[in-house]
CSV table of C-alpha atoms and ligand atoms in Angstrom, one decimal:
chain,number,residue,atom,x,y,z
A,1,MET,CA,93.5,54.5,96.1
A,2,ASN,CA,96.8,56.1,95.3
A,3,GLU,CA,99.5,56.9,97.9
A,4,ILE,CA,99.3,60.5,99.1
A,5,PHE,CA,101.5,62.6,101.3
A,6,LEU,CA,100.4,64.4,104.4
A,7,LEU,CA,102.6,67.3,105.5
A,8,LYS,CA,102.0,68.7,108.9
A,9,LEU,CA,102.5,72.5,109.4
A,10,GLY,CA,105.2,73.7,111.7
A,11,GLU,CA,105.3,77.1,113.5
A,12,ILE,CA,102.7,78.5,111.2
A,13,VAL,CA,100.0,77.0,113.4
A,14,LEU,CA,101.1,79.5,116.1
A,15,LYS,CA,100.6,82.5,113.8
A,16,GLY,CA,97.6,84.7,114.4
A,17,GLY,CA,96.1,87.1,111.9
A,18,ASN,CA,98.6,86.5,109.1
A,19,LYS,CA,98.3,82.7,109.2
A,20,ARG,CA,96.3,82.6,106.0
A,21,GLN,CA,99.1,84.5,104.2
A,22,PHE,CA,101.7,82.0,105.5
A,23,GLU,CA,99.6,79.1,104.4
A,24,ASN,CA,99.1,80.5,100.9
A,25,LYS,CA,102.8,81.1,100.5
A,26,LEU,CA,103.6,77.5,101.7
A,27,ARG,CA,101.1,76.0,99.3
A,28,GLN,CA,102.5,78.1,96.5
A,29,ASN,CA,106.1,77.0,97.4
A,30,ILE,CA,105.1,73.3,97.5
A,31,ARG,CA,103.4,73.5,94.1
A,32,ARG,CA,106.4,75.1,92.5
A,33,ARG,CA,108.8,72.5,94.0
A,34,LEU,CA,106.6,69.7,92.8
A,35,LYS,CA,106.4,71.0,89.2
A,36,PRO,CA,109.3,68.8,87.9
A,37,TYR,CA,107.7,65.6,89.2
A,38,GLY,CA,104.3,65.6,87.5
A,39,GLU,CA,100.8,66.7,88.3
A,40,PHE,CA,99.9,67.0,92.0
A,41,ASP,CA,96.8,68.3,93.8
A,42,VAL,CA,98.0,70.4,96.7
A,43,TYR,CA,95.4,71.5,99.3
A,44,LEU,CA,95.5,72.6,102.9
A,45,LEU,CA,93.0,71.5,105.6
A,46,GLN,CA,93.1,71.3,109.4
A,47,SER,CA,96.9,72.4,109.6
A,48,THR,CA,97.8,69.7,107.1
A,49,VAL,CA,98.9,70.0,103.5
A,50,TYR,CA,97.7,67.1,101.4
A,51,VAL,CA,99.7,66.2,98.3
A,52,GLU,CA,97.9,63.9,95.9
A,53,PRO,CA,99.5,62.6,92.7
A,54,GLN,CA,97.2,63.0,89.7
A,55,GLY,CA,97.7,60.3,87.1
A,56,ALA,CA,100.0,57.4,87.0
A,57,ASP,CA,103.2,59.0,85.7
A,58,ALA,CA,103.9,61.3,88.6
A,59,ASP,CA,107.4,60.7,90.1
A,60,LEU,CA,106.5,59.8,93.7
A,61,GLU,CA,110.1,59.5,94.9
A,62,GLY,CA,111.2,62.8,93.5
A,63,ALA,CA,108.1,64.4,94.9
A,64,TRP,CA,108.6,62.9,98.3
A,65,GLU,CA,112.2,64.2,98.5
A,66,ALA,CA,111.0,67.6,97.4
A,67,CYS,CA,108.3,67.7,100.2
A,68,ARG,CA,110.9,66.8,102.8
A,69,SER,CA,113.0,69.9,101.9
A,70,VAL,CA,110.3,72.5,101.9
A,71,PHE,CA,110.5,74.9,104.9
A,72,GLY,CA,107.4,75.4,107.0
A,73,ILE,CA,106.6,71.6,107.5
A,74,VAL,CA,107.5,69.7,110.7
A,75,SER,CA,106.7,66.2,109.7
A,76,VAL,CA,105.8,64.2,106.6
A,77,CYS,CA,104.2,60.9,106.0
A,78,ARG,CA,103.1,58.8,103.1
A,79,CYS,CA,99.7,57.3,103.5
A,80,ARG,CA,96.8,55.6,101.7
A,81,ALA,CA,93.3,57.2,101.8
A,82,CYS,CA,90.1,55.2,102.1
A,83,GLU,CA,86.5,55.5,102.9
A,84,LYS,CA,85.6,56.3,106.5
A,85,ASN,CA,84.4,52.9,107.7
A,86,VAL,CA,86.0,50.2,109.7
A,87,ASP,CA,86.1,47.7,106.8
A,88,ALA,CA,87.7,50.0,104.4
A,89,ILE,CA,90.3,51.2,107.0
A,90,TYR,CA,91.1,47.6,108.0
A,91,GLU,CA,91.6,46.5,104.3
A,92,THR,CA,93.7,49.5,103.5
A,93,ALA,CA,95.9,48.8,106.6
A,94,GLU,CA,96.2,45.1,105.7
A,95,ARG,CA,97.2,45.9,102.1
A,96,TYR,CA,99.6,48.6,103.1
A,97,PHE,CA,101.3,47.0,106.0
A,98,GLY,CA,100.4,43.3,105.9
A,99,GLU,CA,103.9,42.4,104.8
A,100,GLU,CA,105.6,44.5,107.4
A,101,LEU,CA,103.5,42.9,110.1
A,102,GLU,CA,105.0,39.5,109.2
A,103,THR,CA,108.5,40.7,109.8
A,104,VAL,CA,108.1,42.6,113.1
A,105,ARG,CA,107.4,41.1,116.6
A,106,SER,CA,104.9,43.6,117.9
A,107,PHE,CA,102.7,46.4,116.8
A,108,LYS,CA,100.0,48.7,117.8
A,109,VAL,CA,97.3,50.9,116.1
A,110,GLU,CA,97.1,54.5,117.0
A,111,SER,CA,94.0,56.4,115.9
A,112,LYS,CA,93.0,60.1,115.7
A,113,ARG,CA,89.8,61.5,114.6
A,114,SER,CA,89.3,65.0,113.7
A,115,ASP,CA,85.9,64.2,112.2
A,116,LYS,CA,83.9,63.9,115.5
A,117,SER,CA,80.8,62.5,113.6
A,118,PHE,CA,82.7,59.2,113.1
A,119,PRO,CA,80.8,56.6,115.1
A,120,LEU,CA,83.8,55.0,117.0
A,121,SER,CA,86.0,56.8,119.5
A,122,SER,CA,89.8,56.8,118.7
A,123,ILE,CA,90.4,54.0,121.2
A,124,ALA,CA,87.6,51.8,120.0
A,125,LEU,CA,88.7,52.2,116.4
A,126,SER,CA,92.4,51.3,117.3
A,127,GLN,CA,91.1,48.2,119.2
A,128,GLU,CA,88.9,47.2,116.2
A,129,ILE,CA,91.6,47.6,113.6
A,130,GLY,CA,94.4,46.2,115.9
A,131,GLY,CA,92.3,43.2,116.7
A,132,GLN,CA,91.7,42.3,113.1
A,133,LEU,CA,95.3,42.9,112.2
A,134,ALA,CA,96.5,40.7,115.1
A,135,GLU,CA,94.2,38.0,113.9
A,136,ALA,CA,95.5,38.1,110.4
A,137,HIS,CA,99.1,38.0,111.7
A,138,PRO,CA,99.4,35.7,114.6
A,139,SER,CA,103.2,35.9,114.8
A,140,CYS,CA,102.9,39.6,115.6
A,141,ALA,CA,101.6,40.5,119.1
A,142,VAL,CA,99.8,43.7,120.0
A,143,ASP,CA,102.0,45.7,122.4
A,144,VAL,CA,100.6,49.2,123.2
A,145,HIS,CA,103.6,50.3,125.3
A,146,TRP,CA,106.7,49.3,123.3
A,147,PRO,CA,105.5,48.3,119.8
A,148,ALA,CA,108.1,47.5,117.1
A,149,PHE,CA,105.8,49.1,114.5
A,150,THR,CA,102.9,51.5,114.7
A,151,VAL,CA,100.0,51.7,112.3
A,152,TYR,CA,98.4,55.2,112.4
A,153,VAL,CA,94.9,55.8,111.4
A,154,GLU,CA,93.5,59.4,110.9
A,155,VAL,CA,89.8,60.0,110.4
A,156,ARG,CA,89.7,63.4,108.8
A,157,ASP,CA,87.1,65.5,107.0
A,158,LEU,CA,87.4,64.1,103.5
A,159,ALA,CA,88.6,60.5,104.1
A,160,ALA,CA,90.4,58.2,106.5
A,161,TYR,CA,94.1,57.9,106.2
A,162,VAL,CA,96.4,55.0,107.1
A,163,HIS,CA,100.2,55.5,107.4
A,164,GLY,CA,103.4,54.4,109.2
A,165,PRO,CA,105.7,56.5,111.4
A,166,ALA,CA,106.1,60.1,110.2
A,167,GLU,CA,109.5,61.5,109.2
A,168,PRO,CA,110.8,64.9,110.2
A,169,GLY,CA,110.2,67.7,107.7
A,170,ALA,CA,112.6,70.6,107.0
A,171,GLY,CA,111.1,72.7,109.8
A,172,GLY,CA,111.3,76.6,109.7
A,173,LEU,CA,109.0,78.9,108.1
A,174,PRO,CA,107.8,79.0,104.4
A,175,THR,CA,110.3,80.7,102.1
A,176,GLY,CA,109.3,84.2,101.3
A,177,VAL,CA,107.3,85.2,104.3
A,178,GLY,CA,110.3,86.8,106.1
A,179,GLY,CA,111.5,89.1,103.2
A,180,ARG,CA,114.8,88.7,101.3
A,181,ALA,CA,118.4,88.8,102.3
A,182,MET,CA,121.8,88.9,100.5
A,183,CYS,CA,124.2,86.1,101.5
A,184,LEU,CA,127.9,86.4,101.1
A,185,LEU,CA,128.7,83.0,99.8
A,186,SER,CA,132.4,81.8,99.7
A,187,GLY,CA,133.5,78.3,98.8
A,188,GLY,CA,134.0,77.3,102.4
A,189,ILE,CA,132.0,75.2,104.8
A,190,ASP,CA,130.3,78.0,106.8
A,191,SER,CA,128.6,80.3,104.4
A,192,PRO,CA,126.3,77.7,102.7
A,193,VAL,CA,125.1,76.6,106.1
A,194,ALA,CA,124.5,80.2,107.0
A,195,ALA,CA,122.5,80.8,103.9
A,196,TYR,CA,120.4,77.6,104.6
A,197,MET,CA,119.8,78.7,108.2
A,198,ILE,CA,118.5,82.1,107.2
A,199,ALA,CA,116.4,80.6,104.4
A,200,LYS,CA,114.9,78.3,107.0
A,201,ARG,CA,113.5,81.3,108.8
A,202,GLY,CA,111.3,82.1,105.8
A,203,VAL,CA,113.7,84.4,104.1
A,204,GLU,CA,114.4,84.5,100.3
A,205,ILE,CA,118.0,84.3,99.6
A,206,GLU,CA,120.2,86.0,97.0
A,207,CYS,CA,124.0,85.4,97.0
A,208,VAL,CA,127.1,87.4,96.2
A,209,HIS,CA,130.5,85.9,95.6
A,210,PHE,CA,133.7,87.9,95.3
A,211,PHE,CA,135.9,86.3,92.6
A,212,SER,CA,139.5,87.0,92.2
A,213,TYR,CA,140.5,85.6,88.8
A,214,PRO,CA,143.2,84.5,88.1
A,215,TYR,CA,144.3,84.1,91.7
A,216,THR,CA,141.4,81.9,92.1
A,217,SER,CA,140.3,79.6,89.3
A,218,GLU,CA,137.2,79.1,87.2
A,219,GLN,CA,136.8,75.9,89.1
A,220,ALA,CA,136.5,77.9,92.4
A,221,LYS,CA,133.6,79.8,90.8
A,222,SER,CA,131.9,76.7,89.7
A,223,LYS,CA,132.3,75.3,93.2
A,224,VAL,CA,130.4,78.3,94.6
A,225,LEU,CA,127.7,78.0,92.0
A,226,GLU,CA,127.4,74.3,92.8
A,227,LEU,CA,127.0,75.2,96.6
A,228,ALA,CA,124.4,77.7,95.7
A,229,ARG,CA,122.6,75.0,93.7
A,230,LEU,CA,122.6,72.7,96.7
A,231,VAL,CA,121.2,75.4,99.0
A,232,CYS,CA,118.4,75.9,96.4
A,233,ARG,CA,117.0,72.4,97.3
A,234,TYR,CA,115.7,74.1,100.5
A,235,SER,CA,115.6,77.8,99.7
A,236,GLY,CA,114.2,77.7,96.1
A,237,ARG,CA,115.8,79.4,93.2
A,238,MET,CA,118.3,82.3,93.7
A,239,THR,CA,120.5,84.7,91.9
A,240,VAL,CA,124.2,84.5,92.4
A,241,ASN,CA,126.0,87.8,91.8
A,242,ILE,CA,129.6,87.2,90.9
A,243,VAL,CA,131.7,90.3,91.7
A,244,PRO,CA,135.2,90.7,90.0
A,245,PHE,CA,137.4,91.4,93.0
A,246,THR,CA,140.9,91.1,91.7
A,247,GLN,CA,141.5,94.9,91.2
A,248,ILE,CA,140.3,95.7,94.8
A,249,GLN,CA,142.6,93.0,96.2
A,250,GLU,CA,145.6,94.1,94.2
A,251,ALA,CA,145.0,97.8,95.2
A,252,ILE,CA,144.8,96.8,98.9
A,253,ARG,CA,148.0,94.7,98.5
A,254,ASP,CA,149.9,97.5,96.8
A,255,LEU,CA,148.7,100.5,98.9
A,256,CYS,CA,147.8,99.3,102.5
A,257,PRO,CA,149.8,97.8,105.5
A,258,GLU,CA,149.7,94.0,105.3
A,259,GLU,CA,148.4,93.4,108.8
A,260,TYR,CA,145.0,95.1,107.7
A,261,PHE,CA,144.7,93.3,104.3
A,262,THR,CA,141.9,91.0,105.4
A,263,LEU,CA,139.9,93.6,107.3
A,264,ILE,CA,140.0,96.2,104.5
A,265,MET,CA,139.0,93.5,102.0
A,266,ARG,CA,136.1,92.4,104.1
A,267,ARG,CA,134.9,96.0,104.5
A,268,PHE,CA,134.8,96.2,100.7
A,269,MET,CA,132.9,93.0,100.5
A,270,MET,CA,130.3,94.2,103.0
A,271,GLU,CA,129.9,97.6,101.2
A,272,ILE,CA,129.5,96.0,97.7
A,273,ALA,CA,127.1,93.4,99.1
A,274,GLN,CA,125.0,96.1,100.6
A,275,ARG,CA,124.7,98.0,97.3
A,276,LEU,CA,123.7,94.8,95.5
A,277,ALA,CA,121.3,94.0,98.4
A,278,ARG,CA,119.5,97.5,98.1
A,279,GLU,CA,119.2,97.1,94.3
A,280,ASP,CA,117.5,93.7,94.8
A,281,GLY,CA,115.2,94.7,97.7
A,282,CYS,CA,117.1,92.7,100.3
A,283,GLY,CA,116.7,93.9,103.9
A,284,ALA,CA,119.7,92.2,105.5
A,285,LEU,CA,123.2,90.7,104.7
A,286,VAL,CA,124.1,87.2,105.8
A,287,THR,CA,127.6,85.9,106.5
A,288,GLY,CA,129.1,82.6,107.8
A,289,GLU,CA,131.1,84.4,110.4
A,290,ASN,CA,131.8,82.5,113.6
A,291,LEU,CA,133.2,84.2,116.8
A,292,GLY,CA,136.8,83.5,117.4
A,293,GLN,CA,137.3,81.1,114.4
A,294,VAL,CA,139.9,83.2,112.7
A,295,ALA,CA,141.7,86.5,113.1
A,296,SER,CA,139.0,88.5,111.2
A,297,GLN,CA,136.3,87.1,113.3
A,298,THR,CA,137.3,88.4,116.7
A,299,MET,CA,134.7,90.8,118.3
A,300,GLU,CA,136.9,93.8,117.5
A,301,ALA,CA,137.4,92.6,113.9
A,302,MET,CA,133.6,92.1,113.5
A,303,ALA,CA,133.0,95.6,114.7
A,304,VAL,CA,135.3,97.1,112.2
A,305,THR,CA,133.8,95.0,109.4
A,306,GLY,CA,130.2,95.7,110.3
A,307,GLU,CA,130.8,99.4,110.5
A,308,ALA,CA,131.2,99.5,106.7
A,309,VAL,CA,127.4,99.0,106.3
A,310,SER,CA,124.1,100.0,107.8
A,311,LEU,CA,121.9,97.0,106.8
A,312,PRO,CA,121.6,94.4,109.6
A,313,ILE,CA,124.2,91.6,109.3
A,314,PHE,CA,122.8,88.2,110.2
A,315,MET,CA,125.4,85.6,111.4
A,316,PRO,CA,123.5,82.5,112.2
A,317,LEU,CA,126.6,80.5,113.0
A,318,VAL,CA,128.2,83.1,115.3
A,319,GLY,CA,127.9,81.0,118.4
A,320,MET,CA,128.3,77.6,117.1
A,321,ASP,CA,131.2,75.1,117.3
A,322,LYS,CA,132.8,74.0,114.1
A,323,GLU,CA,131.6,70.4,114.8
A,324,GLU,CA,128.0,71.7,114.9
A,325,ILE,CA,128.4,73.6,111.7
A,326,VAL,CA,130.0,70.5,110.0
A,327,THR,CA,127.0,68.3,111.2
A,328,ILE,CA,124.5,70.6,109.5
A,329,ALA,CA,126.7,70.9,106.4
A,330,ARG,CA,126.6,67.1,106.1
A,331,ARG,CA,122.9,66.8,106.7
A,332,ILE,CA,122.0,69.4,104.1
A,333,GLY,CA,124.5,67.9,101.5
A,334,THR,CA,127.0,70.9,101.1
A,335,MET,CA,130.0,69.4,103.0
A,336,GLU,CA,131.4,67.3,100.2
A,337,THR,CA,131.5,70.2,97.8
A,338,SER,CA,132.7,72.7,100.4
A,339,ILE,CA,135.9,70.6,101.1
A,340,LEU,CA,137.0,70.4,97.5
A,341,PRO,CA,140.4,72.1,97.4
A,342,TYR,CA,139.9,75.1,95.1
A,343,GLU,CA,141.4,78.3,96.6
A,344,ASP,CA,139.1,81.0,98.0
A,345,CYS,CA,140.0,84.6,97.3
A,346,CYS,CA,140.6,85.2,101.0
A,347,THR,CA,143.5,82.7,101.1
A,348,VAL,CA,145.5,84.4,98.4
A,349,PHE,CA,146.1,87.7,100.1
A,350,THR,CA,146.2,86.5,103.7
A,351,PRO,CA,148.6,88.5,105.9
A,352,ARG,CA,151.2,86.7,107.9
A,353,HIS,CA,150.4,88.5,111.1
A,354,PRO,CA,146.7,89.8,110.9
A,355,LYS,CA,145.5,92.4,113.4
A,356,THR,CA,143.2,90.6,115.8
A,357,LYS,CA,142.3,93.7,117.8
A,358,PRO,CA,142.0,96.5,115.3
A,359,THR,CA,140.3,99.8,116.0
A,360,LEU,CA,138.1,101.5,113.5
A,361,ALA,CA,140.5,104.5,113.4
A,362,GLN,CA,143.5,102.3,112.6
A,363,VAL,CA,141.7,100.6,109.7
A,364,GLN,CA,140.2,103.8,108.3
A,365,ARG,CA,143.7,105.3,108.2
A,366,ALA,CA,145.1,102.1,106.6
A,367,GLU,CA,142.5,102.2,103.8
A,368,GLN,CA,142.8,106.0,103.2
A,369,PRO,CA,145.2,105.6,100.1
A,370,LEU,CA,142.5,103.6,98.2
A,371,ALA,CA,140.2,105.2,95.6
A,372,ARG,CA,137.3,103.6,97.3
A,373,GLU,CA,134.4,104.8,95.3
A,374,GLU,CA,136.1,104.2,92.0
A,375,LEU,CA,137.1,100.7,92.9
A,376,ILE,CA,133.6,99.9,94.1
A,377,ALA,CA,132.0,101.4,90.9
A,378,GLN,CA,134.3,99.3,88.8
A,379,ALA,CA,133.5,96.1,90.6
A,380,LEU,CA,129.8,96.8,90.4
A,381,ALA,CA,130.0,97.4,86.7
A,382,GLY,CA,131.5,94.0,86.2
A,383,VAL,CA,128.9,92.0,88.2
A,384,GLU,CA,127.6,88.8,86.5
A,385,LYS,CA,124.1,87.9,87.7
A,386,LEU,CA,123.5,84.1,87.3
A,387,PRO,CA,120.2,82.5,88.1
A,388,VAL,CA,120.6,79.2,89.9
A,389,ARG,CA,118.0,76.5,90.5
A,390,PHE,CA,118.3,73.1,92.2
A,391,HIS,CA,117.3,71.3,89.0
A,392,ASP,CA,120.0,72.9,86.9
A,393,ALA,CA,122.9,70.6,85.9
A,394,GLN,CA,125.6,70.3,88.4
A,395,TYR,CA,128.3,73.0,88.1
A,396,LEU,CA,131.2,70.7,88.8
B,1,ATP,P1,133.4,80.1,105.0
B,1,ATP,O1,133.6,78.7,105.4
B,1,ATP,O2,132.0,80.5,104.8
B,1,ATP,O3,134.3,80.5,103.8
B,1,ATP,P2,135.3,81.1,106.8
B,1,ATP,O4,135.3,80.5,108.2
B,1,ATP,O5,136.3,80.6,105.8
B,1,ATP,O6,133.9,81.0,106.2
B,1,ATP,P3,136.1,83.8,106.2
B,1,ATP,O7,136.9,83.3,105.0
B,1,ATP,O8,136.8,84.7,107.2
B,1,ATP,O9,135.5,82.6,107.0
B,1,ATP,O10,134.8,84.4,105.7
B,1,ATP,C1,133.8,84.9,106.6
B,1,ATP,C2,132.6,85.1,105.8
B,1,ATP,O11,132.8,86.1,104.8
B,1,ATP,C3,132.1,83.9,105.0
B,1,ATP,O12,131.4,83.0,105.8
B,1,ATP,C4,131.3,84.5,103.9
B,1,ATP,O13,130.0,84.8,104.4
B,1,ATP,C5,132.1,85.7,103.6
B,1,ATP,N1,133.1,85.5,102.5
B,1,ATP,C6,134.4,85.2,102.6
B,1,ATP,N2,134.9,85.1,101.4
B,1,ATP,C7,134.0,85.4,100.5
B,1,ATP,C8,133.9,85.4,99.1
B,1,ATP,N3,135.0,85.2,98.3
B,1,ATP,N4,132.8,85.8,98.5
B,1,ATP,C9,131.7,86.1,99.2
B,1,ATP,N5,131.6,86.0,100.6
B,1,ATP,C10,132.8,85.7,101.2
B,2,MG,MG1,136.3,81.1,103.8
């Protein structure tokens, strides 16, 4: 029999009445992710999603990687299915792991049976299969306490399954069960991680990037699209809204006191993001803000920035250390792209002495000379909406 994947459900199993809806969404997400890799049968039984390749030309490695990045799954394993009898299970284990057992010093068999009509108990089945494997591999001892390798046997409704140790899945909740949010995506380290973390909670992600050409280059824009593409590995496809931001930044530079530049700019970003969010049915904004990291991320500054909008602002990184954020960025594969040196629009108009403890009244006074509505309308009129998928060609 072919190799198949077993994906164990995560938090979904704790859901009550709407569990079915979560499961359907998950199955739909997995099917969509597997499309580029050939034909797969995807079905869900007993809190487990089964992924069975159909036909010989399915790309198993690609499909495996895809399954590992789908939210809603806690662990994944590759296994072989066989008939539900001791001989078939032994033969399958031997064919699958015989070579492995020649290279390790000890092993054990661990069995589970959700099909209670199976004649042997889990312990008896483990002993039977373990005994036969030990006989076939005299150099490898059975060690039930500290085995170097574990062979797992699961006797389930449709078949028996033999597999090695499971690997962690992507965790979280299935994309789409938690609504949709608009993520402010810069070219930095933080915002792609923030987008990933909110997506992980079952939220569909759209992105907005504020682009200040020619102060920032076309390459900076490509970098942001590439980061969005990398996040899509987990979140599924998204739309990136590119907002022309130069006019707004120049107006702020020309008409406002320098120490408030960043704060005023950030209030414009939030307001424009909110309008795009409402157009696209997003119920929240997401930023990579992090308490105390820079002058615009003090509690006082965040209060002033947040006041510009009424949608909830999710800041999943707010209480993390940079090191923790970097660890996630490396794990999800965005770090290398984030540290490419192209300028971000915020670095172009950075004040020498930014205000770290602003009050709302000060900032509102500072931004008074600006033709707010007009500037926002112009920026919105120039928005470019770009669909991005993980399987698109790289942007850099
Ligand atoms: P990042 O690493 O995400 O760039 P940062 O630590 O550099 O974050 P800031 O530059 O102050 O912090 O930006 C804070 C947040 O504002 C970012 O995490 C992002 O969500 C948003 N942001 C900043 N610049 C832009 C931009 N040009 N386009 C869209 N969002 C932006
Ligand atoms: Mg930044």
